[in-house]
Amino acid sequence: KYQDKGIRVKFQGGRELTGILKGYDALMNLVLDDTVEYLRDFDDPHSLSGETRQLGTVICRGIAIMTINPAEGMTEIQNPYE
């Protein structure tokens, strides 16, 4: 049902990826294809720099994943606590 859909994954430590979900297991380990990493700003690690890099096929460890969202239709809002 969810396989072959575009998703955005955020990890502990701030890394963010988007890719096509190819598989997952009971521990929420994910296999993503056509994966793109969004690089962090060197001076402000809490914001994205706007640069990306292509990673291809990756395995994401479920223990490090914080959120999983659809790649399309997601809007990031400003943090109300800053």
N, CA, C and O of each residue as an XYZ file, in Angstrom:
328
protein
N       0.823     -1.195      0.000
C       0.000      0.000      0.000
C       0.864      1.255      0.000
O       0.603      2.178     -0.771
N       1.882      1.307      0.844
C       2.726      2.500      0.940
C       3.991      2.388      0.111
O       4.697      3.379     -0.075
N       4.290      1.196     -0.390
C       5.510      1.037     -1.171
C       5.396      1.783     -2.490
O       4.307      1.969     -3.034
N       6.536      2.199     -2.979
C       6.661      2.973     -4.212
C       6.041      4.359     -4.108
O       5.648      4.941     -5.119
N       5.950      4.892     -2.892
C       5.477      6.262     -2.655
C       6.662      7.106     -2.188
O       7.575      6.598     -1.537
N       6.642      8.383     -2.519
C       7.677      9.301     -2.067
C       7.469      9.672     -0.611
O       6.368     10.052     -0.211
N       8.537      9.560      0.189
C       8.450      9.926      1.597
C       9.632     10.806      1.978
O      10.667     10.811      1.311
N       9.453     11.549      3.062
C      10.521     12.373      3.645
C      10.767     11.849      5.046
O       9.832     11.676      5.827
N      12.037     11.594      5.363
C      12.414     10.996      6.644
C      13.344     11.952      7.373
O      14.310     12.451      6.796
N      13.049     12.205      8.647
C      13.929     13.013      9.505
C      14.510     12.098     10.568
O      13.813     11.256     11.134
N      15.812     12.280     10.831
C      16.548     11.434     11.761
C      16.981     12.209     12.994
O      17.025     13.439     12.995
N      17.303     11.456     14.047
C      17.940     12.058     15.216
C      19.241     12.687     14.738
O      19.961     12.086     13.940
N      19.546     13.864     15.205
C      20.751     14.558     14.773
C      20.508     15.537     13.645
O      21.388     16.336     13.328
N      19.313     15.496     13.018
C      18.956     16.520     12.048
C      19.010     16.143     10.586
O      18.575     16.941      9.755
N      19.518     14.972     10.213
C      19.565     14.617      8.796
C      18.157     14.456      8.241
O      17.249     13.999      8.935
N      17.989     14.844      6.961
C      16.706     14.712      6.288
C      16.923     14.121      4.901
O      17.825     14.530      4.170
N      16.081     13.152      4.553
C      16.155     12.487      3.257
C      14.770     12.426      2.631
O      13.763     12.410      3.338
N      14.721     12.392      1.308
C      13.508     12.021      0.600
C      13.870     10.890     -0.350
O      14.994     10.810     -0.844
N      12.903     10.021     -0.595
C      13.132      8.915     -1.511
C      11.858      8.128     -1.733
O      10.810      8.434     -1.163
N      11.964      7.115     -2.566
C      10.841      6.239     -2.872
C      10.926      5.026     -1.953
O      11.928      4.311     -1.962
N       9.891      4.791     -1.166
C       9.864      3.671     -0.235
C       9.772      2.363     -1.012
O       8.811      2.126     -1.745
N      10.786      1.517     -0.840
C      10.810      0.224     -1.510
C      10.508     -0.925     -0.566
O      10.092     -1.996     -1.009
N      10.710     -0.721      0.731
C      10.409     -1.776      1.688
C      10.661     -1.328      3.111
O      11.314     -0.312      3.349
N      10.132     -2.101      4.064
C      10.311     -1.815      5.484
C      10.086     -3.108      6.244
O       9.569     -4.081      5.695
N      10.482     -3.113      7.525
C      10.260     -4.290      8.359
C       9.598     -3.876      9.666
O       9.236     -2.714      9.847
N       9.443     -4.836     10.574
C       8.752     -4.596     11.844
C       9.487     -3.601     12.735
O       8.865     -2.990     13.604
N      10.786     -3.422     12.545
C      11.572     -2.477     13.349
C      11.644     -1.093     12.710
O      12.386     -0.229     13.176
N      10.875     -0.884     11.645
C      10.822      0.374     10.888
C      12.130      0.691     10.175
O      12.395      1.852      9.863
N      12.954     -0.326      9.910
C      14.074     -0.130      9.001
C      13.473      0.074      7.618
O      12.566     -0.659      7.224
N      13.969      1.064      6.876
C      13.406      1.415      5.581
C      14.432      1.208      4.480
O      15.630      1.388      4.699
N      13.968      0.835      3.309
C      14.784      0.836      2.104
C      14.207      1.905      1.190
O      13.037      1.842      0.812
N      15.032      2.888      0.835
C      14.617      3.990     -0.036
C      15.433      3.967     -1.316
O      16.626      3.668     -1.296
N      14.787      4.284     -2.425
C      15.454      4.367     -3.717
C      15.378      5.811     -4.206
O      14.507      6.570     -3.780
N      16.289      6.185     -5.099
C      16.351      7.561     -5.626
C      16.398      8.568     -4.480
O      15.682      9.569     -4.501
N      17.229      8.306     -3.492
C      17.266      9.099     -2.265
C      18.074     10.382     -2.444
O      19.130     10.391     -3.075
N      17.545     11.465     -1.869
C      18.205     12.766     -1.874
C      18.357     13.213     -0.427
O      17.396     13.165      0.340
N      19.561     13.649     -0.045
C      19.801     14.193      1.289
C      19.787     15.713      1.215
O      20.384     16.303      0.315
N      19.106     16.342      2.159
C      19.086     17.802      2.275
C      20.163     18.202      3.267
O      20.108     17.822      4.437
N      21.141     18.968      2.803
C      22.293     19.321      3.628
C      21.962     20.472      4.566
O      21.186     21.368      4.235
N      22.572     20.423      5.744
C      22.378     21.455      6.765
C      23.305     22.631      6.497
O      24.362     22.481      5.885
N      22.894     23.798      6.962
C      23.720     25.001      6.879
C      24.870     24.856      7.867
O      24.655     24.536      9.036
N      26.095     25.091      7.392
C      27.282     24.924      8.241
C      27.267     25.894      9.418
O      27.667     25.522     10.521
N      26.811     27.133      9.205
C      26.803     28.141     10.263
C      25.608     27.999     11.211
O      25.700     28.366     12.382
N      24.504     27.477     10.716
C      23.298     27.297     11.531
C      22.793     25.865     11.337
O      22.003     25.615     10.426
N      23.234     24.918     12.178
C      22.865     23.518     11.977
C      21.382     23.218     12.146
O      20.954     22.095     11.881
N      20.583     24.197     12.581
C      19.143     23.995     12.737
C      18.367     24.306     11.468
O      17.152     24.109     11.429
N      19.046     24.790     10.423
C      18.347     25.107      9.180
C      19.032     24.427      7.999
O      20.217     24.097      8.051
N      18.266     24.228      6.947
C      18.789     23.606      5.733
C      19.499     24.648      4.884
O      19.111     25.816      4.866
N      20.544     24.219      4.180
C      21.314     25.143      3.352
C      20.700     25.344      1.974
O      21.063     26.284      1.267
N      19.774     24.475      1.583
C      19.211     24.544      0.238
C      19.955     23.645     -0.731
O      19.507     23.449     -1.861
N      21.080     23.097     -0.308
C      21.852     22.187     -1.147
C      21.414     20.750     -0.890
O      20.968     20.411      0.206
N      21.548     19.918     -1.909
C      21.198     18.503     -1.785
C      22.324     17.654     -2.361
O      23.208     18.156     -3.056
N      22.274     16.351     -2.058
C      23.180     15.415     -2.725
C      22.428     14.108     -2.960
O      21.622     13.676     -2.137
N      22.711     13.502     -4.088
C      22.064     12.259     -4.481
C      22.752     11.093     -3.777
O      23.978     10.993     -3.788
N      21.955     10.206     -3.160
C      22.509      9.049     -2.464
C      22.163      7.727     -3.138
O      22.852      6.732     -2.912
N      21.122      7.688     -3.955
C      20.718      6.440     -4.601
C      19.878      5.584     -3.675
O      18.928      6.076     -3.067
N      20.220      4.293     -3.559
C      19.485      3.370     -2.701
C      20.134      3.333     -1.322
O      21.347      3.159     -1.208
N      19.324      3.496     -0.271
C      19.846      3.503      1.101
C      18.972      2.643      2.008
O      17.802      2.393      1.719
N      19.565      2.201      3.101
C      18.839      1.524      4.174
C      18.871      2.450      5.381
O      19.945      2.850      5.831
N      17.702      2.791      5.905
C      17.582      3.680      7.054
C      17.270      2.836      8.284
O      16.307      2.070      8.287
N      18.076      2.975      9.319
C      17.829      2.224     10.547
C      16.656      2.830     11.300
O      16.625      4.032     11.563
N      15.702      1.993     11.640
C      14.487      2.451     12.290
C      14.720      3.125     13.623
O      13.968      4.025     13.998
N      15.747      2.711     14.348
C      16.015      3.269     15.681
C      16.420      4.744     15.601
O      16.273      5.471     16.583
N      16.926      5.196     14.449
C      17.378      6.585     14.301
C      16.317      7.500     13.699
O      16.509      8.716     13.656
N      15.208      6.942     13.239
C      14.170      7.734     12.562
C      13.292      8.453     13.585
O      12.822      7.857     14.554
N      13.086      9.745     13.345
C      12.193     10.528     14.201
C      10.818     10.690     13.567
O       9.806     10.473     14.233
N      10.764     11.070     12.278
C       9.480     11.246     11.607
C       9.542     10.718     10.181
O      10.596     10.705      9.544
N       8.379     10.283      9.700
C       8.208      9.874      8.311
C       6.967     10.596      7.795
O       5.888     10.498      8.380
N       7.136     11.324      6.688
C       6.048     12.114      6.118
C       5.955     11.852      4.620
O       6.931     11.420      4.006
N       4.797     12.108      4.027
C       4.734     12.042      2.561
C       5.614     13.135      1.971
O       5.689     14.234      2.520
N       6.275     12.848      0.867
C       7.165     13.839      0.247
C       6.368     14.988     -0.348
O       6.800     16.139     -0.279
N       5.212     14.697     -0.932
C       4.378     15.731     -1.541
C       3.290     16.149     -0.562
O       2.783     15.331      0.205
N       2.943     17.409     -0.595
C       1.850     17.892      0.225
C       2.248     18.253      1.641
O       1.376     18.513      2.470
N       3.541     18.277      1.947
C       3.999     18.619      3.287
C       4.468     20.070      3.289
O       5.198     20.489      2.390
N       4.056     20.831      4.286
C       4.488     22.212      4.425
C       5.168     22.376      5.770
O       4.595     22.038      6.805
N       6.378     22.889      5.760
C       7.099     23.114      7.012
C       6.671     24.451      7.601
O       6.620     25.457      6.893
N       6.362     24.464      8.900
C       5.955     25.698      9.555
C       7.078     26.198     10.451
O       7.972     25.437     10.821
N       7.030     27.474     10.797
C       8.039     28.062     11.665
C       7.857     27.514     13.084
O       6.732     27.328     13.548
N       8.964     27.262     13.755
C       8.944     26.766     15.130
C       8.375     27.863     16.045
O       8.960     28.944     16.122
N       7.266     27.620     16.731
C       6.673     28.660     17.578
C       7.466     28.908     18.850
O       7.195     29.886     19.547
N       8.431     28.065     19.179
C       9.190     28.191     20.418
C      10.519     28.913     20.237
O      11.273     29.063     21.199
N      10.820     29.361     19.020
C      12.088     30.105     18.792
C      11.903     31.559     19.051
O      12.849     32.335     18.913
